[in-house]
XYZ file of C-alpha atoms in Angstrom:
705
model
C -50.017 -105.573 161.073
C -48.045 -104.258 158.489
C -48.184 -100.350 159.185
C -45.389 -99.128 156.600
C -46.929 -96.461 155.163
C -44.154 -94.526 153.670
C -43.633 -93.382 149.778
C -40.468 -95.558 149.734
C -39.203 -97.823 146.616
C -41.946 -99.009 144.285
C -45.661 -99.261 144.478
C -47.749 -102.251 143.643
C -48.301 -103.590 140.000
C -50.657 -102.031 138.250
C -53.418 -103.846 137.039
C -54.538 -104.311 133.455
C -52.687 -104.929 129.986
C -51.628 -102.182 127.750
C -51.032 -99.924 130.879
C -53.203 -98.072 133.416
C -55.149 -94.599 132.414
C -54.891 -92.235 135.160
C -56.801 -89.202 135.373
C -56.526 -86.524 138.255
C -57.732 -83.230 139.608
C -56.617 -82.112 142.641
C -56.383 -84.399 145.307
C -58.745 -87.153 143.561
C -57.708 -89.317 140.771
C -58.984 -92.288 138.973
C -56.978 -95.167 137.866
C -58.518 -97.697 135.081
C -57.594 -99.680 132.177
C -57.699 -98.769 128.613
C -61.672 -99.808 128.378
C -62.402 -97.511 131.533
C -63.092 -100.662 133.534
C -61.606 -100.283 137.398
C -60.935 -104.194 137.873
C -61.456 -105.473 141.367
C -58.201 -107.119 142.946
C -55.757 -104.844 140.792
C -54.622 -101.136 142.080
C -57.373 -99.729 139.958
C -59.832 -97.322 141.651
C -61.550 -93.877 142.343
C -59.513 -92.310 145.170
C -60.774 -89.427 146.986
C -58.962 -88.130 150.142
C -56.501 -90.940 150.349
C -58.922 -93.625 150.461
C -60.375 -95.540 147.766
C -63.932 -94.924 147.382
C -64.603 -97.045 144.244
C -63.119 -100.505 143.883
C -65.090 -102.122 141.047
C -66.442 -100.002 138.014
C -66.941 -102.484 134.992
C -69.004 -101.852 132.190
C -70.258 -105.082 130.200
C -72.399 -105.038 126.750
C -74.432 -107.945 126.387
C -72.562 -109.864 129.299
C -69.157 -108.955 127.454
C -66.409 -106.491 127.833
C -66.240 -104.087 124.834
C -63.175 -103.920 122.872
C -60.984 -100.801 123.168
C -60.475 -98.747 119.822
C -59.002 -95.422 121.433
C -58.343 -93.396 124.466
C -58.301 -89.913 124.344
C -57.363 -87.443 127.006
C -57.452 -83.571 126.048
C -57.026 -82.676 129.670
C -55.423 -84.855 132.928
C -58.837 -84.703 134.581
C -61.136 -86.203 131.675
C -60.669 -88.892 128.980
C -62.896 -90.307 126.023
C -62.803 -94.293 125.925
C -63.905 -95.162 122.420
C -64.822 -98.703 122.410
C -67.216 -101.072 120.409
C -69.709 -103.968 121.204
C -67.426 -107.279 120.553
C -68.743 -108.652 116.993
C -71.438 -111.190 117.312
C -70.736 -114.939 116.220
C -70.320 -115.259 112.629
C -70.371 -111.213 112.119
C -67.017 -109.665 111.015
C -67.625 -106.088 112.305
C -69.499 -104.307 115.141
C -71.984 -101.792 114.455
C -72.498 -100.876 118.242
C -70.070 -97.831 119.387
C -69.694 -97.387 122.615
C -68.215 -94.063 124.173
C -67.260 -93.474 127.896
C -66.601 -89.892 128.711
C -65.056 -89.526 131.990
C -64.602 -86.689 134.409
C -62.828 -86.565 137.755
C -63.099 -84.275 140.156
C -64.384 -84.317 143.937
C -65.754 -87.676 142.275
C -66.336 -89.369 139.048
C -68.870 -88.342 136.461
C -69.268 -90.491 133.161
C -71.612 -90.398 130.435
C -72.203 -93.398 128.505
C -73.112 -93.359 124.825
C -74.456 -96.215 122.589
C -74.493 -95.151 118.922
C -75.923 -97.735 116.386
C -74.261 -97.458 113.146
C -76.443 -100.542 111.611
C -79.443 -100.467 109.304
C -82.075 -102.117 111.817
C -82.575 -101.472 115.263
C -80.498 -103.047 117.924
C -81.495 -104.388 121.399
C -78.662 -104.146 124.263
C -78.429 -104.957 127.800
C -76.051 -102.621 129.154
C -74.572 -103.368 132.943
C -72.280 -101.389 135.269
C -70.852 -103.299 138.023
C -69.729 -101.151 141.169
C -68.325 -101.521 144.614
C -66.345 -99.710 146.738
C -63.917 -100.857 149.520
C -62.804 -97.683 151.410
C -59.135 -98.995 151.402
C -56.713 -96.439 152.651
C -54.199 -95.691 149.827
C -51.535 -96.930 151.219
C -52.802 -100.530 151.615
C -53.837 -100.235 147.844
C -50.203 -99.040 147.052
C -48.605 -102.025 148.469
C -51.008 -104.195 147.210
C -52.972 -105.073 150.500
C -56.455 -103.900 149.317
C -59.068 -105.215 151.521
C -62.475 -106.929 150.878
C -66.002 -106.628 152.080
C -65.591 -103.565 154.102
C -68.647 -101.646 152.457
C -72.647 -102.380 153.255
C -74.655 -101.996 150.265
C -78.305 -100.317 149.940
C -80.424 -100.257 147.175
C -83.166 -97.461 146.482
C -85.419 -96.817 143.278
C -82.724 -94.527 142.055
C -79.645 -95.023 143.774
C -76.840 -97.854 144.965
C -75.112 -96.642 148.058
C -72.228 -97.679 149.789
C -71.408 -97.336 153.615
C -67.715 -97.959 154.955
C -68.339 -100.343 157.824
C -65.161 -99.010 159.720
C -66.338 -95.231 159.635
C -70.095 -95.135 158.783
C -69.542 -91.205 158.061
C -67.578 -92.296 154.873
C -69.675 -93.579 151.708
C -70.485 -93.459 148.142
C -73.621 -92.933 146.168
C -73.978 -94.203 142.302
C -77.103 -92.492 140.479
C -77.767 -92.722 136.933
C -79.852 -89.781 134.692
C -81.345 -93.027 132.784
C -83.488 -94.935 135.510
C -81.723 -98.441 135.791
C -82.444 -101.531 137.241
C -80.539 -101.508 140.529
C -79.269 -104.523 142.447
C -76.412 -104.604 144.998
C -73.555 -104.164 143.041
C -74.959 -103.219 139.566
C -76.751 -100.979 137.642
C -78.782 -102.750 134.365
C -80.291 -100.809 131.711
C -82.158 -102.589 128.811
C -82.067 -100.318 125.628
C -83.282 -100.558 121.929
C -81.248 -98.499 119.939
C -82.803 -97.361 116.704
C -80.691 -97.410 113.389
C -78.310 -94.331 113.372
C -79.631 -93.569 116.773
C -78.061 -92.771 119.819
C -78.925 -93.659 123.518
C -76.856 -91.805 126.309
C -76.841 -92.005 130.211
C -74.632 -90.145 132.666
C -73.653 -91.743 135.885
C -72.246 -90.173 138.818
C -70.414 -91.469 141.621
C -70.401 -89.306 144.596
C -68.226 -89.677 147.650
C -69.908 -89.174 151.212
C -67.979 -87.433 153.915
C -69.307 -86.868 157.375
C -72.490 -88.203 156.107
C -72.500 -85.223 153.419
C -72.269 -85.930 149.895
C -69.381 -84.323 148.010
C -70.917 -81.762 145.229
C -69.310 -82.898 141.853
C -68.486 -79.713 140.166
C -70.042 -80.947 136.930
C -73.807 -80.235 135.980
C -75.579 -82.732 134.020
C -74.992 -82.891 130.043
C -71.805 -80.343 130.877
C -69.045 -80.531 128.383
C -66.077 -80.911 130.317
C -64.576 -77.551 128.940
C -67.240 -75.853 130.660
C -67.279 -77.723 133.853
C -65.474 -76.363 137.098
C -62.361 -78.260 136.468
C -62.451 -76.845 132.956
C -62.813 -73.306 134.049
C -59.908 -73.734 136.551
C -57.595 -75.128 133.822
C -58.628 -71.966 131.948
C -58.205 -69.589 134.205
C -54.691 -71.101 134.911
C -53.830 -70.811 131.476
C -54.817 -67.128 131.471
C -52.656 -66.205 134.028
C -49.597 -68.836 133.429
C -46.847 -67.764 131.000
C -47.140 -69.397 127.467
C -44.352 -71.223 126.180
C -44.024 -72.135 122.615
C -41.050 -73.711 120.128
C -40.375 -73.792 116.689
C -39.774 -77.477 117.564
C -43.347 -78.905 117.224
C -42.610 -81.724 119.828
C -41.360 -79.288 122.691
C -44.236 -76.999 122.051
C -46.699 -80.324 122.677
C -44.566 -81.336 125.634
C -44.791 -77.862 127.204
C -48.318 -77.934 126.382
C -48.871 -81.420 128.391
C -46.959 -79.817 131.359
C -49.144 -76.854 131.556
C -52.187 -79.086 131.484
C -50.826 -81.961 134.074
C -49.610 -79.199 136.604
C -52.777 -77.241 136.246
C -54.632 -80.540 137.246
C -52.140 -81.230 140.360
C -52.907 -78.064 141.927
C -54.831 -78.435 145.113
C -56.955 -75.358 145.906
C -57.131 -74.996 150.043
C -60.403 -72.764 149.991
C -60.040 -72.213 153.777
C -57.228 -70.010 152.987
C -58.880 -67.905 150.005
C -58.357 -70.247 147.437
C -54.306 -70.772 147.881
C -52.670 -73.184 145.562
C -50.145 -75.646 146.045
C -48.825 -78.498 144.100
C -49.245 -82.123 144.822
C -46.509 -84.638 144.260
C -48.399 -86.768 141.107
C -50.816 -89.575 140.487
C -51.382 -92.135 141.273
C -49.765 -92.478 144.636
C -48.800 -89.215 145.520
C -51.743 -86.850 145.240
C -50.873 -84.831 148.040
C -48.732 -82.290 149.728
C -45.223 -83.384 149.708
C -42.102 -81.499 151.366
C -38.938 -82.135 148.746
C -41.279 -82.842 145.454
C -43.479 -79.853 145.938
C -40.628 -77.405 146.291
C -38.740 -78.806 143.347
C -41.767 -78.909 141.333
C -42.769 -75.227 142.278
C -38.918 -74.329 141.616
C -39.151 -75.780 138.131
C -42.640 -74.251 137.342
C -41.398 -70.821 138.383
C -41.392 -69.756 134.458
C -45.035 -70.576 134.191
C -46.504 -69.189 137.760
C -44.520 -67.997 140.388
C -48.081 -67.989 142.748
C -47.735 -71.783 142.568
C -44.538 -71.451 144.331
C -45.726 -68.973 146.866
C -48.624 -71.064 147.798
C -46.727 -74.345 148.231
C -44.192 -72.536 150.589
C -47.060 -71.299 152.294
C -48.652 -74.426 152.995
C -45.589 -75.864 153.973
C -44.528 -72.960 156.244
C -47.901 -73.717 158.403
C -47.039 -77.345 158.608
C -43.295 -76.625 159.594
C -42.053 -78.539 162.800
C -42.666 -77.390 166.344
C -41.639 -79.728 168.793
C -39.732 -83.068 168.904
C -41.541 -86.333 168.442
C -39.873 -89.440 167.356
C -42.755 -91.190 165.742
C -43.411 -88.582 163.069
C -39.643 -87.315 163.280
C -41.036 -83.900 163.533
C -38.183 -81.473 165.020
C -38.298 -77.666 165.370
C -37.934 -75.910 162.036
C -37.931 -79.059 160.026
C -40.094 -79.307 156.742
C -42.626 -81.747 156.218
C -42.184 -85.029 154.103
C -45.636 -85.601 153.338
C -49.292 -85.078 154.713
C -51.844 -87.973 154.409
C -55.529 -88.060 155.300
C -56.713 -91.432 154.793
C -58.455 -93.799 156.953
C -55.173 -95.273 158.445
C -52.909 -92.138 157.675
C -52.755 -91.500 161.648
C -51.996 -94.917 162.665
C -49.552 -95.611 160.023
C -47.531 -92.225 160.555
C -48.473 -91.794 164.060
C -50.091 -88.621 163.043
C -51.196 -87.002 159.513
C -47.898 -85.560 158.775
C -44.654 -87.181 158.554
C -41.629 -85.196 158.729
C -38.774 -87.829 157.608
C -36.921 -85.672 154.936
C -33.431 -84.632 154.922
C -33.666 -82.068 152.036
C -36.982 -80.291 151.986
C -35.699 -77.903 154.668
C -32.685 -76.670 152.841
C -34.922 -76.494 149.662
C -37.494 -74.508 151.332
C -34.971 -71.569 152.000
C -33.435 -71.877 148.436
C -36.651 -71.517 147.011
C -37.792 -68.300 149.056
C -35.134 -66.594 147.619
C -36.063 -67.738 143.821
C -39.663 -66.691 144.605
C -38.404 -63.076 145.579
C -36.322 -63.161 142.304
C -39.024 -63.824 140.197
C -41.373 -61.179 141.570
C -43.415 -62.451 144.279
C -44.828 -59.743 146.821
C -41.723 -58.645 149.270
C -44.512 -58.532 152.037
C -45.356 -62.188 151.259
C -41.881 -63.132 151.148
C -40.944 -61.196 154.473
C -44.004 -63.002 156.072
C -41.960 -66.273 155.496
C -38.194 -65.015 156.646
C -39.162 -66.544 160.192
C -39.926 -69.869 158.557
C -36.435 -69.719 156.569
C -34.640 -68.746 159.707
C -36.270 -71.723 161.749
C -35.512 -74.101 158.830
C -31.712 -72.796 159.002
C -31.753 -73.468 162.712
C -32.953 -77.369 162.253
C -30.010 -77.436 160.004
C -27.562 -76.403 162.803
C -29.230 -78.163 165.589
C -30.826 -81.200 164.342
C -29.774 -81.986 160.553
C -25.963 -81.696 161.655
C -26.308 -84.373 164.623
C -22.812 -84.640 165.012
C -21.349 -81.238 164.679
C -19.000 -82.263 161.797
C -20.496 -79.416 159.477
C -22.422 -81.611 157.279
C -26.293 -82.853 157.259
C -26.944 -86.428 157.604
C -30.049 -88.319 158.521
C -30.810 -91.376 160.589
C -34.272 -92.455 161.296
C -35.885 -92.113 164.443
C -37.991 -95.274 164.814
C -38.095 -98.507 162.858
C -41.392 -97.164 161.050
C -39.664 -94.253 159.666
C -37.710 -94.161 156.181
C -34.353 -95.796 156.066
C -33.102 -93.375 153.211
C -34.664 -89.702 153.482
C -33.029 -88.100 150.390
C -34.909 -88.227 146.980
C -33.155 -91.621 146.607
C -35.480 -92.916 149.488
C -35.668 -96.683 148.472
C -33.956 -98.728 151.100
C -31.003 -99.919 149.063
C -30.836 -96.388 147.207
C -27.231 -95.258 148.526
C -24.403 -97.731 148.121
C -20.900 -97.673 147.526
C -19.084 -98.962 144.062
C -19.418 -102.424 145.095
C -22.984 -102.384 145.669
C -22.822 -102.671 149.560
C -25.568 -100.435 151.370
C -24.517 -97.263 153.023
C -25.188 -97.468 156.862
C -27.021 -94.387 158.795
C -25.823 -91.791 159.614
C -25.828 -91.076 155.988
C -24.504 -87.410 154.853
C -25.690 -86.931 151.082
C -23.495 -84.866 148.903
C -26.500 -83.060 147.343
C -27.859 -82.218 150.394
C -24.750 -80.316 151.480
C -25.198 -78.459 147.843
C -28.612 -77.685 149.070
C -27.429 -75.920 152.409
C -24.708 -74.143 150.540
C -27.644 -72.985 148.395
C -29.753 -72.089 151.094
C -27.384 -70.229 152.869
C -26.565 -68.135 150.135
C -30.230 -67.648 149.255
C -30.964 -66.337 153.043
C -27.742 -64.132 152.455
C -29.421 -62.560 149.181
C -32.623 -62.148 151.236
C -30.784 -60.564 154.055
C -29.341 -57.930 151.991
C -32.770 -57.077 150.534
C -34.424 -56.603 153.746
C -32.145 -54.717 155.579
C -29.549 -57.026 157.162
C -26.207 -56.815 155.266
C -24.070 -57.914 158.462
C -26.221 -61.321 158.366
C -25.653 -61.767 154.610
C -22.074 -61.276 154.788
C -21.890 -63.881 157.727
C -24.219 -66.442 156.076
C -21.733 -66.089 152.748
C -18.702 -67.027 155.053
C -20.609 -69.981 156.385
C -21.354 -71.100 153.022
C -17.540 -70.655 151.662
C -16.765 -72.521 154.752
C -18.949 -75.313 154.092
C -18.004 -75.056 150.107
C -14.138 -76.001 151.204
C -15.084 -78.650 153.921
C -17.286 -80.366 151.217
C -14.357 -80.349 148.213
C -12.280 -81.721 150.702
C -14.355 -84.446 152.443
C -16.307 -85.581 149.278
C -13.954 -85.420 146.353
C -12.674 -88.734 145.580
C -9.037 -87.827 143.614
C -8.525 -91.209 142.008
C -12.080 -91.379 140.730
C -12.720 -87.793 139.673
C -16.214 -87.565 141.132
C -18.107 -86.587 144.699
C -18.802 -89.446 146.747
C -22.375 -90.003 146.755
C -22.510 -89.844 150.721
C -20.557 -90.103 153.805
C -21.454 -93.065 156.081
C -21.694 -93.403 159.485
C -17.933 -93.878 159.898
C -17.320 -91.033 157.595
C -15.991 -93.205 154.772
C -16.977 -91.963 151.271
C -19.694 -93.715 149.752
C -17.863 -94.025 146.588
C -20.561 -94.721 143.729
C -20.827 -92.833 140.727
C -24.164 -91.336 140.491
C -26.443 -88.714 139.446
C -26.474 -86.753 142.378
C -23.183 -85.182 141.426
C -25.770 -83.475 138.637
C -27.389 -81.885 141.864
C -23.834 -80.723 143.311
C -23.169 -78.675 140.004
C -26.668 -77.161 140.042
C -26.432 -76.230 143.563
C -22.964 -74.378 142.897
C -21.236 -76.075 145.474
C -18.692 -77.821 143.164
C -15.385 -76.177 142.033
C -14.637 -75.700 138.729
C -11.626 -77.850 138.566
C -14.008 -80.795 139.899
C -16.847 -79.562 137.803
C -14.595 -80.455 134.593
C -13.899 -83.909 135.607
C -17.763 -84.556 136.669
C -18.779 -83.484 133.110
C -16.583 -86.097 131.679
C -17.887 -88.999 133.692
C -21.313 -87.746 132.880
C -20.802 -87.720 129.425
C -19.743 -91.426 129.176
C -22.295 -94.135 128.309
C -22.496 -95.897 131.530
C -24.120 -92.646 132.870
C -26.113 -91.292 129.801
C -28.237 -93.747 128.373
C -29.258 -91.909 125.520
C -32.502 -90.875 126.904
C -31.204 -89.164 129.893
C -28.991 -89.674 133.158
C -29.022 -92.889 134.786
C -29.428 -92.872 138.500
C -26.298 -95.089 138.783
C -23.498 -95.705 136.488
C -23.875 -98.913 134.541
C -20.390 -100.198 135.834
C -21.233 -99.996 139.754
C -22.001 -103.065 141.747
C -25.725 -102.378 142.477
C -26.418 -101.095 139.132
C -29.711 -102.671 137.379
C -31.587 -100.679 134.719
C -34.869 -102.043 135.842
C -34.212 -100.920 139.487
C -36.143 -97.596 141.160
C -33.398 -95.847 142.094
C -30.129 -98.051 141.071
C -29.901 -97.329 137.273
C -33.259 -95.992 136.103
C -33.648 -92.511 134.590
C -36.029 -89.860 136.481
C -36.700 -86.924 133.989
C -36.475 -84.382 137.214
C -32.995 -85.905 137.971
C -31.820 -85.142 134.241
C -33.446 -81.816 134.124
C -31.502 -81.058 137.403
C -28.454 -82.127 135.698
C -28.703 -80.222 132.714
C -29.473 -77.119 134.709
C -26.296 -77.897 136.841
C -24.418 -78.210 133.519
C -25.462 -75.016 132.201
C -24.716 -73.293 135.241
C -20.918 -74.509 134.401
C -21.578 -73.478 130.876
C -17.864 -72.191 130.457
C -16.586 -75.804 131.528
C -15.351 -77.691 128.054
C -18.149 -79.769 126.969
C -21.175 -79.002 129.528
C -23.170 -77.250 127.002
C -22.662 -80.092 124.520
C -23.623 -82.620 127.177
C -26.673 -80.727 128.293
C -27.887 -80.363 124.677
C -27.510 -84.263 124.072
C -29.166 -84.886 127.699
C -32.186 -82.630 126.620
C -32.570 -84.181 123.323
C -32.583 -87.603 124.691
C -35.239 -86.679 127.140
C -37.691 -85.128 124.594
C -37.169 -88.247 122.546
C -38.275 -90.356 125.820
C -40.938 -87.661 125.933
C -42.176 -88.345 122.393
C -42.309 -92.167 122.964
C -44.558 -91.593 126.124
C -47.073 -89.590 124.070
C -45.781 -86.073 125.347
C -45.992 -87.031 128.992
C -42.731 -87.580 130.791
C -43.394 -90.587 133.347
C -41.893 -90.404 137.072
C -39.161 -92.682 135.505
C -38.180 -95.503 133.120
C -35.845 -98.007 132.648
C -31.953 -97.175 132.001
C -31.366 -99.696 129.404
C -29.186 -98.033 126.745
C -30.601 -96.372 123.654
C -28.198 -98.659 121.362
C -30.124 -101.445 122.614
C -33.698 -100.542 122.641
C -34.463 -97.570 120.433
C -37.174 -96.502 122.698
C -37.390 -95.996 126.446
C -38.298 -99.063 128.349
C -41.330 -98.177 130.703
C -40.820 -98.591 134.666
C -43.899 -100.732 135.165
C -45.362 -98.794 138.543
C -44.111 -95.492 137.333
C -46.372 -92.229 138.167
C -47.795 -90.239 135.471
C -48.588 -87.424 135.599
C -46.004 -86.875 138.203
C -45.389 -83.383 139.202
C -41.665 -83.048 138.813
C -41.395 -85.042 135.665
C -44.221 -82.940 134.235
C -42.398 -79.682 135.113
C -39.029 -81.020 134.072
C -39.341 -79.451 130.352
C -39.783 -75.938 131.961
C -36.220 -76.316 133.773
C -34.893 -77.257 130.463
C -36.027 -74.129 128.529
C -35.094 -71.739 131.471
C -31.655 -73.226 131.556
C -31.013 -73.420 127.912
C -32.299 -69.376 127.849
C -30.109 -68.872 130.508
C -33.136 -66.932 131.995
C -32.463 -65.459 135.573
C -34.852 -62.472 136.627
C -33.936 -60.385 139.453
C -37.426 -58.267 140.144
C -35.959 -56.496 143.183
C -33.139 -55.384 141.246
C -35.127 -54.727 137.881
C -32.953 -56.706 135.880
C -33.398 -59.872 133.611
C -30.593 -61.964 132.321
C -30.962 -63.936 129.141
C -27.739 -65.883 128.172
C -29.026 -68.397 125.452
C -27.438 -71.384 124.264
C -30.617 -73.352 122.666
C -30.190 -76.419 121.331
C -30.697 -76.085 117.268
C -33.925 -78.205 117.301
C -35.699 -75.826 119.297
C -35.986 -73.321 116.655
C -37.263 -69.864 117.910
C -38.316 -70.008 121.962
C -40.992 -67.816 122.865
C -42.493 -66.829 126.406
C -45.583 -64.690 126.260
C -47.412 -62.921 129.322
C -44.263 -63.692 131.431
C -44.998 -62.080 134.600
C -42.550 -60.847 136.962
C -44.049 -59.158 140.025
C -45.944 -56.361 138.280
C -44.182 -56.602 135.177
C -45.888 -58.666 132.175
C -43.329 -59.049 129.177
C -42.931 -61.272 126.265
C -39.467 -62.819 125.379
C -38.218 -64.360 122.335
C -35.252 -66.271 121.347
C -33.816 -67.730 118.160
C -30.268 -68.686 118.203
C -28.566 -66.178 120.145
C -30.887 -63.237 119.340
C -33.064 -61.820 121.934
C -35.929 -59.656 122.115
C -37.883 -58.491 125.079
C -41.321 -56.806 124.492
C -42.938 -54.640 126.976
C -39.883 -54.374 129.276
C -39.984 -51.249 131.535
C -37.611 -48.640 131.220
C -36.268 -49.157 134.606
C -35.497 -52.746 133.942
C -32.109 -53.842 132.572
C -31.758 -56.509 129.818
C -28.636 -58.664 130.442
C -27.535 -60.701 127.116
C -24.072 -61.257 127.483
């Protein structure tokens, strides 16, 4: 039995022509085709708590599949599928409009409306074929969906499914207009008068512990008035509003706000604390690396999201040594799963096999404080940050050479434990896969930045001697890194050191992360900028994960030549950190322009990744077939672009705000309204090199040069 559960490499291909439609709210998501159908035998479904509760949801009009006209999705949790009854034989046009309005939240609510646009009554037989298989998310992701796991019960008013392997889990389907109910189907026989409408509201309610989950939407309620709608509006009321003169950038930022709002998970057991899930469809749960990086990028929008994410991760921080889950004291976890087989697959619900989440945790804590998080809340997290640094020293640096490396503890763990976690994601210039233990270049940068971050916090909270010692450790690491990772004959950093401490010499986007963390020297950064500027790395829509002249390059691969928006945004942030290096700002601008053009091609929403073909060959980015969308760090990437080009660096404890703008010309005027930095709420506007800050208190200092 294959129990490989871990989110590495690509998932199963999504079914349905024309691309899948993903709706998400919290940890619930729905995957369908453009008609709104969930097709059996595909990766489609309604997923609740890491299990597929609906495996079939197909609407038929007079026995036929409706024609798709359009799909509108004003928010990430709702969509309107505009359809028509297929024209009858010998008739050119259809006169029956079919609209499916779907809302996903703790289940599924769908209103089906039939509208007769003709001049005589029309008879309609409407059928909904439904099923539930309660298969674990991992099995669906890997194309191992099961069959026949549900028992079916029909009553006068409901269609009920029960999971045979866990009878406390189930699904109830009801309709506001009574149908004829048979095992697996609901049928309505309707006559719609000319110019008339007929409507029914169908609900699919999951059952947990023999209790039906309450759907947060009332009958006939507009999505804006629903609980998810109210939550997203409350999010907007407290989040910073970002706009630009460039309508494309403004639209992308609005999509970012909507998607991140929907990807938030509320922990009602902890006073509604919010944290961010990694992305839909396969990662609707708390992740270490993904959630931390997303929270970092989203700081200009809402610092509370980062604080909640860190508090949640701190509560799950490693306490003991467990090879099966790869838990170790102080380690920040990789992912949490609560599906039917999550415990079996992982040896527990929480898996810790990630090398970078632990230093990222410490890095983010200092940023959270800079952006105005409550000092008491930050101080409460200091023990977790210190435990994370202890993990880096005791377990991360497993051979005592001063670098953090990884090697999975058992054959169930992830082979690669950095962000490029596919089995072949780390390779040399000839394409040979590196042997573990592997010490990634960007991870050393994260550790360097973590030491600097903890030093900053030590200064604020009364431990200046510890701060100085931490800075000394960071300086030693930076010098060792330059010596061990720099390849003089190539002019770039090795992507990693392998088990023999040999430099894994491929040119990768990982070097952009070394710029972002600040571990790169100016001398090295100057050469890296030149290599990143070349067409072998810059495809025209962003930075390739692997240069096109490397042995393992494949523009259609997951990690060896594709473009990941978050990766490009981090590279842009790194370039703007080294803005004094010749060509850095120009390259950052070009990469940002390419990424926004890609967003336009994807309807304003950046996907998890896309293929790395050159723009000169294909004028639009080529989709990667199993890319997640919305995906948290891809959704948040535009926020990091804005922050980077604004040169926006607040320091709430020291009451300073730095703005060093180098805005791309196409952006025009950029405004941040209701930016919250602790108890301070202000408005910023930047146009060209001109900066204005409204409502900045007198005891704050604005630095613009």
